[in-house]
Amino acid sequence: MHRREEYEEEMSRKKGGEGSMDSKKGIASFAGGMIFISLALIIGPFFLKVGWTIQMVLMGFGVLGLIIGGILVTIAKLYVKTSANIAFYRTGQGKPKVIIDGGAIVVPVIHSLIEVLLETMKLEVVKNGPEALICKDCLRADISVGFYIRVKKDEIGVKAAATSFGRDATNPNAIKDRLMEKLVSALRSVAMIMDLNELNQNREKFAKAVQDAVSKDIEINGLILETVTIFRLDMTDPKNLKEDNVFDAEGLKKASAITQAQKIQRNEIERNAELAITKRNVDTRKNVLAQLQDQAFAEADQKAKVANQQAEKEKDVAQFKIEQDQQVATKEVEKEQAIQAAGFKKEAALAVESQKTETAKITKDQAVEVANRQREVAVADAEAKRATAQATQRLAEATEQEAAQKVITAAEVEVAERNKKKAVIMADQEGEQQLIKQKKSADAAAYTKTREAEADKVAAENQAQAQIRLAEAALVAKQREAEGDRAVKIVPVQVASEQVEVDRKSVEVLTQKLKAQDTYQQAAIQLEIVKAQIAAGQVVGVEMAKAIGLFMSKGEFNVFGSPETLSDMTAKFASGLGITQILQGINNGSPLLGGLIGKALETAGAGLDAAKTKAEEVTGEVTGKEKKGKGEKSTPPVA
């Protein structure tokens, strides 16, 4: 680095010198030409044939030019000019002279010329290891400082620099060597009044104090300290210190105390940091667990709400489906009833038409019979007349034969009249009996179908109620199951003490589920009973209708009125007879039908007994689980 600076300074000086040499060469060339011309003017007239006057004039110009050329040559050879970064100090014959931004004649033998460098020079001072600065606290400081100095640009400064450094006034290294002790002394003096830490924290103050101390010392050398720059400042490595040195020993002691205290403080800071980190991690973990717990609660609540909504929707769908089924069943029943009523009306109309046809046929037959009888009477009358005519011929025989014939005719007429009336009465009776049988059969069929339709309607209503109860029980069960799922999912984030509460909730959910199942089974039992009752009612109604029809078909009844009159009579007859007597009569009249009714009643009774047994088992199981749950809750946990 120093060599590079010296090279740059030397090049700058050479450039300044080269400029001066160029100007000198120009002047010398011009002066040489002028001298040559002057000599030609002096010598030339002697070889030319000119007048004396011209010859003297030319010689005068030649001598003048020779003098001027000599002066110019002297100036070119002896005149020295300064550059912008160089000043001269001339000594010798006459008064010493300082040349700044100008020039002067320097006669080699008479004068002596000293160059003084006016550029800013950087003098770097480095003190490390054993040579490091000793501070106020006896600690050593490795330091690297740059001093930027220059010669004061005036006659006093240049003269003092030339006097102090002589020919070395243009060599920064030589100047550094001569000023080194002053610079180091100033550094050490200022360092002794400041601690190492203070020195490091107040570098500008340290540099200013050094600058003030050095400026006074180098001012007598014609130098100005522009600035002081600290390139590096650090504590000296303890390995480079001597334990037998008082200052180093004191510095080592303080350094050890400071470093150990710093280690303790650093260790405390690190431990506090670890503690704070651990505490922060614990708090973060707590917050995370709390967030997870809230998330679990929220998810459980959401699932419970979703389950409730799904159950409500399923309930609404089931209710709507049941209502639709009820409407469809009602419409089907109404349709069947309408069809049956239409069939009944059609059959009644057909029966009436058939009765009218039979009546017309009977009337026609009676008319034919009467006509036949009348024809026979006419024939008999003709025969009587013929007999009377013949009797006139046979008077003797006519009296007896006529009397006998009259007796026979009267007897036959009486028999014919009696037979005719009897046939008419029998025909009327048969037509009325056929009409009554048809009405009875139609009324019995209508009554049977009406009872079956009513039984189907009751069964559909009971089945709809059972489905509604089943849907409600399923809703309750799903709600309880959702609550159970929520309780199960909350378990991982709950403390151990909440396990008992979760078990109790699980038992409650199971109890509610069993109760719902019990309710469903009760509804199913009621449905089976109603079905059995309906089946028995259907069988009883059909058989009762058949029995009434058979009973009424065995006798001869004349019913006046419409089919509704016969239906009212049958209903009053059945209500007056009583269900017990009807069943007894059916059982006596039809053992197979009585057996079927008994079997239906036994099936209903068995269903009731099974439902009762199942309800008792479910109740016992629930009671046992509750007792078991209470026992587990009362038993303290074993560590």
XYZ file of C-alpha atoms in Angstrom:
639
model
C 0.000 0.000 0.000
C 2.843 2.393 0.876
C 4.667 1.545 -2.340
C 1.566 2.263 -4.365
C 1.155 5.651 -2.712
C 4.823 6.441 -3.296
C 4.477 5.412 -6.932
C 1.435 7.639 -7.409
C 3.175 10.597 -5.762
C 6.301 10.051 -7.863
C 4.219 9.897 -11.039
C 2.489 13.139 -10.158
C 5.790 14.825 -9.543
C 7.142 13.464 -12.823
C 4.122 14.756 -14.660
C 4.703 18.197 -13.146
C 8.397 18.008 -14.065
C 7.620 16.824 -17.587
C 5.362 19.812 -18.070
C 8.135 22.091 -16.933
C 10.647 20.300 -19.180
C 8.371 20.634 -22.178
C 8.082 24.351 -21.635
C 11.816 24.558 -21.184
C 12.467 22.634 -24.408
C 10.165 24.963 -26.279
C 11.889 28.013 -24.972
C 15.314 26.478 -25.704
C 14.345 25.643 -29.261
C 13.003 29.126 -29.809
C 16.153 30.633 -28.253
C 18.392 28.379 -30.419
C 16.623 29.484 -33.549
C 16.887 33.084 -32.533
C 20.637 32.699 -31.834
C 21.162 31.022 -35.214
C 19.314 33.829 -36.970
C 21.248 36.460 -34.999
C 24.583 34.882 -35.960
C 23.451 34.829 -39.562
C 22.592 38.532 -39.360
C 25.973 39.326 -37.836
C 28.120 37.208 -40.170
C 26.020 37.402 -43.339
C 26.744 41.049 -44.312
C 30.464 40.305 -44.596
C 29.763 37.863 -47.396
C 27.230 40.026 -49.121
C 27.943 43.063 -51.159
C 25.855 45.582 -49.288
C 26.361 49.026 -47.950
C 28.027 49.797 -44.683
C 24.888 51.175 -43.208
C 22.858 48.107 -44.020
C 25.655 45.961 -42.798
C 25.682 47.791 -39.424
C 21.908 47.569 -39.105
C 21.911 43.863 -39.798
C 24.748 43.335 -37.352
C 22.861 45.365 -34.738
C 19.780 43.167 -35.157
C 22.006 40.137 -34.998
C 23.652 41.209 -31.759
C 20.264 42.067 -30.268
C 18.860 38.717 -31.283
C 21.931 36.985 -29.929
C 21.460 38.705 -26.592
C 17.770 37.843 -26.475
C 18.500 34.254 -27.458
C 21.142 33.977 -24.777
C 18.709 35.302 -22.220
C 16.070 32.853 -23.364
C 18.497 29.945 -23.212
C 19.549 30.994 -19.733
C 15.912 31.172 -18.643
C 15.143 27.817 -20.234
C 18.047 26.139 -18.514
C 17.987 27.822 -15.068
C 14.319 28.792 -14.492
C 12.406 26.427 -12.257
C 8.545 26.508 -12.092
C 6.424 24.973 -9.364
C 3.370 22.729 -9.931
C 0.057 22.779 -8.045
C 1.147 20.130 -5.508
C 4.802 21.159 -5.131
C 6.428 24.194 -3.500
C 10.110 25.170 -3.618
C 12.416 26.544 -0.972
C 15.524 28.205 -2.564
C 18.578 28.935 -0.494
C 22.100 30.160 -1.351
C 23.222 33.518 -2.697
C 20.823 36.142 -1.527
C 17.820 35.827 0.767
C 16.077 32.399 1.078
C 12.942 32.334 -1.003
C 9.782 30.251 -0.874
C 8.227 29.631 -4.280
C 4.539 28.698 -4.351
C 2.528 28.694 -7.596
C 5.379 30.416 -9.434
C 9.015 30.035 -10.517
C 12.560 31.331 -10.013
C 16.048 31.198 -11.507
C 18.105 28.579 -9.832
C 21.768 28.664 -10.527
C 23.238 25.272 -9.710
C 26.366 26.507 -8.084
C 24.909 29.493 -6.368
C 21.505 28.253 -5.251
C 20.081 25.125 -3.538
C 16.445 24.067 -4.190
C 14.295 21.943 -1.810
C 10.940 20.596 -2.995
C 8.069 20.481 -0.517
C 4.987 18.247 -1.210
C 1.732 20.126 -0.694
C -0.573 17.097 -1.153
C -2.529 15.500 1.692
C -0.641 12.509 3.014
C -2.130 9.557 4.912
C 0.017 8.323 7.731
C -1.339 5.018 9.113
C -0.361 3.899 12.601
C -1.058 0.285 13.656
C -0.511 -0.964 17.220
C -1.321 -4.588 18.044
C -0.365 -7.184 20.623
C 2.335 -6.125 23.072
C 2.517 -2.701 21.363
C -1.213 -2.075 21.812
C -2.448 1.012 23.629
C -2.977 0.798 27.395
C -6.294 2.285 28.462
C -7.329 3.786 31.769
C -8.679 0.439 33.004
C -5.335 -1.245 32.157
C -6.863 -3.066 29.222
C -4.975 -3.002 25.942
C -6.564 -1.935 22.684
C -5.466 -3.025 19.232
C -5.891 0.015 17.050
C -5.369 1.131 13.489
C -5.483 4.916 12.963
C -5.042 7.039 9.861
C -3.638 10.598 10.128
C -4.357 12.818 7.146
C -1.761 15.658 7.094
C -0.418 18.211 4.627
C 2.048 21.083 4.559
C 0.572 24.450 5.334
C 0.450 26.323 2.012
C 2.236 29.532 2.989
C 5.836 30.699 3.296
C 6.070 29.825 6.987
C 4.694 26.331 6.548
C 6.795 25.535 3.474
C 9.892 26.950 5.115
C 9.243 24.978 8.341
C 8.621 21.763 6.385
C 11.717 22.264 4.250
C 13.723 23.012 7.353
C 12.309 20.009 9.291
C 12.402 17.345 6.568
C 14.865 18.700 3.982
C 14.995 16.516 0.884
C 12.451 14.111 2.525
C 9.708 16.729 2.365
C 8.238 14.900 -0.642
C 8.497 11.384 0.852
C 5.457 10.428 3.033
C 7.221 7.420 4.494
C 10.138 9.525 5.639
C 7.742 12.039 7.119
C 5.871 9.167 8.863
C 9.120 7.850 10.314
C 9.976 11.238 11.708
C 6.465 11.873 13.099
C 5.749 8.324 14.329
C 6.844 8.921 17.897
C 4.718 12.038 18.138
C 1.665 10.250 16.748
C 2.081 7.198 18.996
C 2.719 9.416 22.017
C -0.495 11.319 21.347
C -2.449 8.062 20.949
C -1.091 6.631 24.195
C -1.646 9.874 26.102
C -5.282 10.098 25.092
C -5.882 6.336 25.589
C -4.633 6.533 29.186
C -7.438 8.888 30.162
C -10.232 6.709 28.732
C -11.492 3.188 29.473
C -11.575 0.621 26.693
C -15.364 0.591 26.622
C -15.465 4.388 26.637
C -12.838 4.442 23.924
C -14.964 2.152 21.785
C -18.214 3.991 22.430
C -16.739 7.493 21.966
C -14.488 7.066 18.964
C -15.143 10.560 17.685
C -14.179 12.010 21.045
C -10.994 9.950 21.048
C -10.141 10.995 17.485
C -10.795 14.658 18.333
C -8.545 14.476 21.420
C -5.753 12.831 19.403
C -6.153 15.433 16.670
C -5.869 18.268 19.187
C -2.776 16.712 20.762
C -1.036 15.986 17.446
C -1.897 19.297 15.775
C 0.142 21.277 18.287
C 3.146 18.988 17.949
C 3.340 18.946 14.160
C 2.509 22.612 13.698
C 6.152 23.522 14.302
C 7.018 21.255 11.368
C 4.795 23.283 9.065
C 2.159 20.544 8.915
C -1.617 20.652 9.343
C -3.581 17.622 10.622
C -6.786 17.558 8.613
C -8.490 14.610 10.301
C -7.937 11.447 12.323
C -9.750 8.260 11.292
C -9.959 5.092 13.387
C -9.955 2.104 11.061
C -9.963 -0.628 13.680
C -10.395 -0.781 17.449
C -10.596 -4.001 19.452
C -9.436 -5.536 22.693
C -6.036 -7.174 22.539
C -6.050 -10.956 22.612
C -5.114 -12.117 26.159
C -2.624 -14.547 24.608
C -0.483 -11.561 23.579
C -0.357 -10.141 27.111
C 2.366 -10.809 29.682
C 1.332 -11.984 33.107
C 4.474 -10.540 34.712
C 3.564 -7.079 33.434
C 1.735 -5.021 36.013
C -0.533 -3.371 33.489
C -1.183 -6.621 31.655
C -1.857 -8.468 34.913
C -4.340 -5.821 35.977
C -5.896 -5.867 32.531
C -6.162 -9.672 32.570
C -7.830 -9.520 35.963
C -10.362 -6.981 34.803
C -10.864 -8.787 31.528
C -11.471 -12.048 33.380
C -13.866 -10.359 35.786
C -15.722 -8.674 32.969
C -15.842 -11.790 30.794
C -16.955 -14.002 33.685
C -19.598 -11.473 34.687
C -20.692 -11.304 31.073
C -20.790 -15.097 30.927
C -22.925 -15.184 34.065
C -25.171 -12.484 32.713
C -25.316 -14.182 29.329
C -26.100 -17.507 31.002
C -28.830 -15.826 33.036
C -30.223 -14.201 29.924
C -30.124 -17.530 28.084
C -31.821 -19.319 30.983
C -34.433 -16.572 31.223
C -34.917 -16.825 27.489
C -35.332 -20.608 27.738
C -37.753 -20.130 30.623
C -39.693 -17.534 28.670
C -39.704 -19.807 25.608
C -40.878 -22.767 27.690
C -43.540 -20.636 29.332
C -44.579 -19.325 25.969
C -44.726 -22.864 24.595
C -46.840 -23.957 27.564
C -49.191 -21.003 27.097
C -49.349 -21.708 23.382
C -50.057 -25.372 24.054
C -52.788 -24.402 26.509
C -54.315 -22.076 23.954
C -54.066 -24.782 21.287
C -55.733 -27.311 23.599
C -58.402 -24.763 24.476
C -58.968 -24.100 20.790
C -59.103 -27.844 20.124
C -61.577 -28.226 22.967
C -63.721 -25.410 21.602
C -63.438 -26.969 18.162
C -64.523 -30.356 19.538
C -67.448 -28.710 21.342
C -68.410 -26.817 18.202
C -68.143 -29.933 16.036
C -70.205 -31.945 18.537
C -72.831 -29.187 18.710
C -72.885 -28.939 14.944
C -73.263 -32.696 14.551
C -76.011 -32.713 17.178
C -77.797 -29.903 15.358
C -77.337 -31.705 12.040
C -78.651 -34.931 13.590
C -81.616 -33.057 15.068
C -82.345 -31.392 11.762
C -82.032 -34.691 9.922
C -84.297 -36.366 12.463
C -86.785 -33.504 12.164
C -86.659 -33.775 8.395
C -87.070 -37.533 8.550
C -89.946 -37.066 10.964
C -91.555 -34.519 8.657
C -90.972 -36.816 5.684
C -92.437 -39.772 7.603
C -95.365 -37.632 8.773
C -95.929 -36.393 5.242
C -95.646 -39.934 3.886
C -98.073 -41.196 6.521
C -100.492 -38.394 5.697
C -100.136 -39.183 2.015
C -100.650 -42.869 2.736
C -103.662 -42.005 4.868
C -105.058 -39.840 2.112
C -104.364 -42.543 -0.455
C -105.880 -45.196 1.849
C -108.882 -42.955 2.523
C -109.312 -42.331 -1.159
C -108.931 -46.040 -1.868
C -111.502 -46.848 0.818
C -113.831 -44.168 -0.512
C -113.232 -45.468 -3.999
C -113.912 -49.038 -2.893
C -116.982 -47.876 -1.015
C -118.153 -45.965 -4.065
C -117.468 -48.984 -6.258
C -119.228 -51.257 -3.778
C -122.146 -48.836 -3.448
C -122.356 -48.624 -7.216
C -122.208 -52.421 -7.353
C -124.846 -52.638 -4.687
C -127.051 -50.160 -6.529
C -126.451 -52.004 -9.769
C -127.248 -55.345 -8.148
C -130.362 -53.842 -6.520
C -131.424 -52.413 -9.880
C -130.748 -55.765 -11.503
C -132.748 -57.457 -8.721
C -135.626 -55.005 -9.236
C -135.492 -55.539 -12.993
C -135.347 -59.289 -12.462
C -138.309 -59.047 -10.070
C -140.235 -56.977 -12.591
C -139.399 -59.533 -15.278
C -140.536 -62.383 -13.045
C -143.705 -60.497 -12.141
C -144.438 -59.835 -15.802
C -143.762 -63.466 -16.609
C -146.044 -64.625 -13.793
C -148.735 -62.189 -14.951
C -148.362 -63.474 -18.482
C -148.531 -67.068 -17.308
C -151.622 -66.261 -15.266
C -153.240 -64.609 -18.291
C -152.435 -67.629 -20.437
C -153.808 -69.926 -17.765
C -156.995 -67.867 -17.498
C -157.343 -67.868 -21.285
C -156.917 -71.620 -21.315
C -159.482 -71.960 -18.583
C -161.844 -69.670 -20.440
C -161.320 -71.659 -23.617
C -161.986 -74.840 -21.730
C -165.138 -73.247 -20.278
C -166.193 -72.176 -23.775
C -165.578 -75.683 -25.013
C -167.525 -77.023 -22.075
C -170.361 -74.624 -22.833
C -170.368 -75.758 -26.466
C -170.452 -79.353 -25.388
C -173.260 -78.515 -22.974
C -175.203 -76.908 -25.746
C -174.582 -79.868 -27.960
C -175.615 -82.142 -25.180
C -178.746 -80.077 -24.670
C -179.477 -80.337 -28.380
C -178.939 -84.024 -28.189
C -181.009 -84.130 -25.015
C -183.981 -83.039 -26.903
C -183.639 -86.197 -28.892
C -183.026 -88.269 -25.919
C -185.239 -86.851 -23.286
C -185.165 -89.853 -21.233
C -181.439 -90.089 -21.016
C -180.889 -86.350 -21.101
C -182.247 -85.658 -17.711
C -179.828 -87.972 -15.953
C -176.884 -87.188 -18.225
C -177.465 -83.423 -17.995
C -177.687 -83.582 -14.240
C -174.511 -85.645 -14.069
C -172.729 -83.396 -16.537
C -173.608 -80.305 -14.579
C -172.268 -81.867 -11.433
C -169.026 -82.806 -13.209
C -168.745 -79.421 -14.867
C -169.333 -77.569 -11.615
C -166.773 -79.747 -9.892
C -164.210 -79.233 -12.631
C -164.835 -75.502 -12.701
C -164.414 -75.326 -8.974
C -161.225 -77.377 -9.180
C -159.940 -75.235 -12.040
C -160.709 -72.040 -10.168
C -159.015 -73.374 -7.045
C -155.980 -74.550 -9.017
C -155.805 -71.218 -10.790
C -155.864 -69.247 -7.551
C -153.364 -71.616 -5.970
C -150.988 -71.244 -8.943
C -151.259 -67.464 -8.767
C -150.577 -67.461 -5.033
C -147.608 -69.840 -5.426
C -146.144 -67.705 -8.216
C -146.534 -64.592 -6.095
C -144.907 -66.320 -3.141
C -141.969 -67.578 -5.223
C -141.389 -64.126 -6.774
C -141.519 -62.434 -3.384
C -139.201 -65.069 -1.874
C -136.714 -64.631 -4.717
C -136.853 -60.846 -4.289
C -136.402 -61.151 -0.537
C -133.468 -63.560 -1.001
C -131.796 -61.208 -3.462
C -132.337 -58.233 -1.176
C -131.039 -60.193 1.792
C -127.972 -61.363 -0.138
C -127.295 -57.827 -1.413
C -127.802 -56.339 2.056
C -125.550 -59.011 3.620
C -122.832 -58.412 1.001
C -123.137 -54.630 1.429
C -122.988 -54.981 5.194
C -119.944 -57.291 4.940
C -118.100 -54.958 2.557
C -119.002 -51.946 4.681
C -117.620 -53.622 7.773
C -114.479 -54.669 5.883
C -113.979 -51.114 4.597
C -114.465 -49.692 8.098
C -112.050 -52.289 9.485
C -109.458 -51.423 6.794
C -109.883 -47.739 7.573
C -109.403 -48.327 11.307
C -106.384 -50.549 10.578
C -104.867 -47.869 8.309
C -105.403 -45.190 10.964
C -103.879 -47.399 13.663
C -100.944 -48.272 11.415
C -100.422 -44.566 10.651
C -100.441 -43.770 14.378
C -97.959 -46.593 14.950
C -95.674 -45.228 12.206
C -95.877 -41.748 13.731
C -94.928 -43.152 17.133
C -92.130 -45.147 15.519
C -90.793 -42.021 13.753
C -90.971 -40.039 17.000
C -89.172 -42.829 18.835
C -86.499 -42.929 16.082
C -86.130 -39.125 16.365
C -85.640 -39.349 20.119
C -83.169 -42.214 19.654
C -81.164 -40.277 17.033
C -81.091 -37.208 19.250
C -79.840 -39.291 22.149
C -77.300 -41.007 19.919
C -76.068 -37.584 18.699
C -75.717 -36.464 22.305
C -73.845 -39.680 23.044
C -71.482 -39.077 20.093
C -70.870 -35.572 21.376
C -70.082 -36.885 24.853
C -67.700 -39.505 23.366
C -65.826 -36.920 21.256
C -65.459 -34.542 24.182
C -63.788 -37.236 26.309
C -60.191 -36.804 24.861
C -60.108 -33.100 25.800
C -61.871 -33.398 29.162
C -60.164 -34.010 32.472
C -60.464 -37.432 34.055
C -63.080 -36.223 36.518
C -65.610 -35.716 33.702
C -65.565 -39.443 32.796
C -68.258 -40.166 35.387
C -70.524 -37.522 33.868
C -69.942 -38.963 30.386
C -70.812 -42.473 31.682
C -73.960 -41.120 33.283
C -74.945 -39.443 30.035
C -74.225 -42.673 28.154
C -76.489 -44.576 30.597
C -79.174 -41.926 30.151
C -78.853 -42.213 26.377
C -79.135 -46.017 26.640
C -82.125 -45.667 28.975
C -83.832 -43.271 26.603
C -83.018 -45.573 23.695
C -84.486 -48.570 25.557
C -87.498 -46.504 26.505
C -87.884 -45.554 22.865
C -87.601 -49.218 21.918
C -90.148 -50.039 24.643
C -92.453 -47.370 23.252
C -91.989 -48.782 19.776
C -92.708 -52.315 21.029
C -95.790 -51.082 22.895
C -96.942 -49.401 19.697
C -96.248 -52.616 17.767
C -98.186 -54.621 20.382
C -101.091 -52.205 20.200
C -100.941 -52.481 16.418
C -101.009 -56.301 16.588
C -103.943 -56.189 19.036
C -105.840 -53.786 16.807
C -105.084 -55.965 13.785
C -106.304 -59.063 15.681
C -109.425 -57.186 16.740
C -110.007 -56.030 13.189
C -109.459 -59.554 11.822
C -111.809 -60.971 14.462
C -114.325 -58.206 13.745
C -114.121 -58.934 10.040
C -114.646 -62.678 10.588
C -117.419 -62.032 13.108
C -119.120 -59.512 10.831
C -118.959 -61.824 7.830
C -120.163 -64.847 9.769
C -122.826 -62.793 11.508
C -124.035 -61.557 8.138
C -124.028 -65.107 6.814
C -125.869 -66.364 9.915
C -128.469 -63.595 9.677
C -128.843 -64.249 5.973
C -129.218 -67.990 6.595
C -131.662 -67.299 9.396
C -133.751 -64.959 7.336
C -133.647 -67.281 4.317
C -135.157 -70.105 6.380
C -138.280 -68.139 7.190
C -140.852 -66.310 5.177
C -140.825 -62.562 5.721
C -142.549 -59.777 3.938
C -140.332 -56.684 4.219
C -141.800 -53.411 3.076
C -139.398 -50.562 2.443
C -135.892 -49.999 0.993
C -132.647 -52.022 1.512
C -131.646 -49.483 4.210
C -134.648 -50.647 6.232
C -133.368 -54.220 6.127
C -129.834 -53.001 7.074
C -131.225 -51.100 10.087
C -133.188 -54.163 11.132
C -130.064 -56.327 10.857
C -127.956 -53.848 12.879
C -130.583 -53.623 15.607
C -130.844 -57.400 15.592
C -127.053 -57.753 15.981
C -126.830 -55.091 18.732
C -129.755 -56.638 20.567
C -128.326 -60.108 20.315
C -124.952 -59.055 21.764
C -121.420 -59.984 20.671
C -121.191 -62.851 23.185
C -124.374 -64.538 21.986
C -123.332 -63.938 18.379
C -119.937 -65.536 18.938
C -121.570 -68.368 20.854
C -124.081 -68.862 18.098
C -121.370 -68.737 15.458
C -119.272 -71.213 17.425
C -122.249 -73.567 17.802
C -123.349 -73.122 14.213
C -119.831 -73.221 12.684
C -117.116 -74.935 14.816
C -114.415 -74.081 12.253
C -115.268 -70.358 12.422
C -115.378 -70.526 16.216
C -111.941 -72.135 16.216
C -110.548 -69.375 14.003
C -111.935 -66.687 16.294
C -110.544 -68.461 19.350
C -107.150 -68.770 17.668
C -107.179 -65.063 16.828
C -107.986 -64.191 20.433
C -105.261 -66.565 21.663
C -102.744 -64.930 19.256
C -103.668 -61.484 20.546
C -103.314 -62.721 24.148
C -99.942 -64.310 23.362
C -98.783 -61.031 21.746
C -99.823 -59.153 24.895
C -97.972 -61.661 27.111
C -94.823 -61.475 24.924
C -94.937 -57.663 24.910
C -95.355 -57.646 28.673
C -92.415 -60.073 29.122
C -90.210 -58.009 26.745
C -91.090 -54.797 28.594
C -90.175 -56.437 31.937
C -86.837 -57.646 30.484
C -86.006 -54.196 29.101
C -86.951 -52.575 32.415
C -84.769 -55.031 34.329
C -81.836 -54.486 31.966
C -82.102 -50.705 32.276
C -82.391 -50.958 36.081
C -79.326 -53.229 36.210
C -77.275 -50.883 34.034
C -78.284 -47.909 36.160
C -77.300 -49.773 39.331
C -74.040 -50.836 37.717
C -73.341 -47.270 36.589
C -74.044 -45.996 40.122
C -71.701 -48.611 41.573
C -68.923 -47.637 39.174
C -69.426 -43.982 40.026
C -69.229 -44.644 43.764
C -66.026 -46.728 43.447
C -62.945 -44.443 43.694
C -60.403 -44.834 40.871
C -57.288 -46.876 41.653
C -54.041 -45.015 40.955
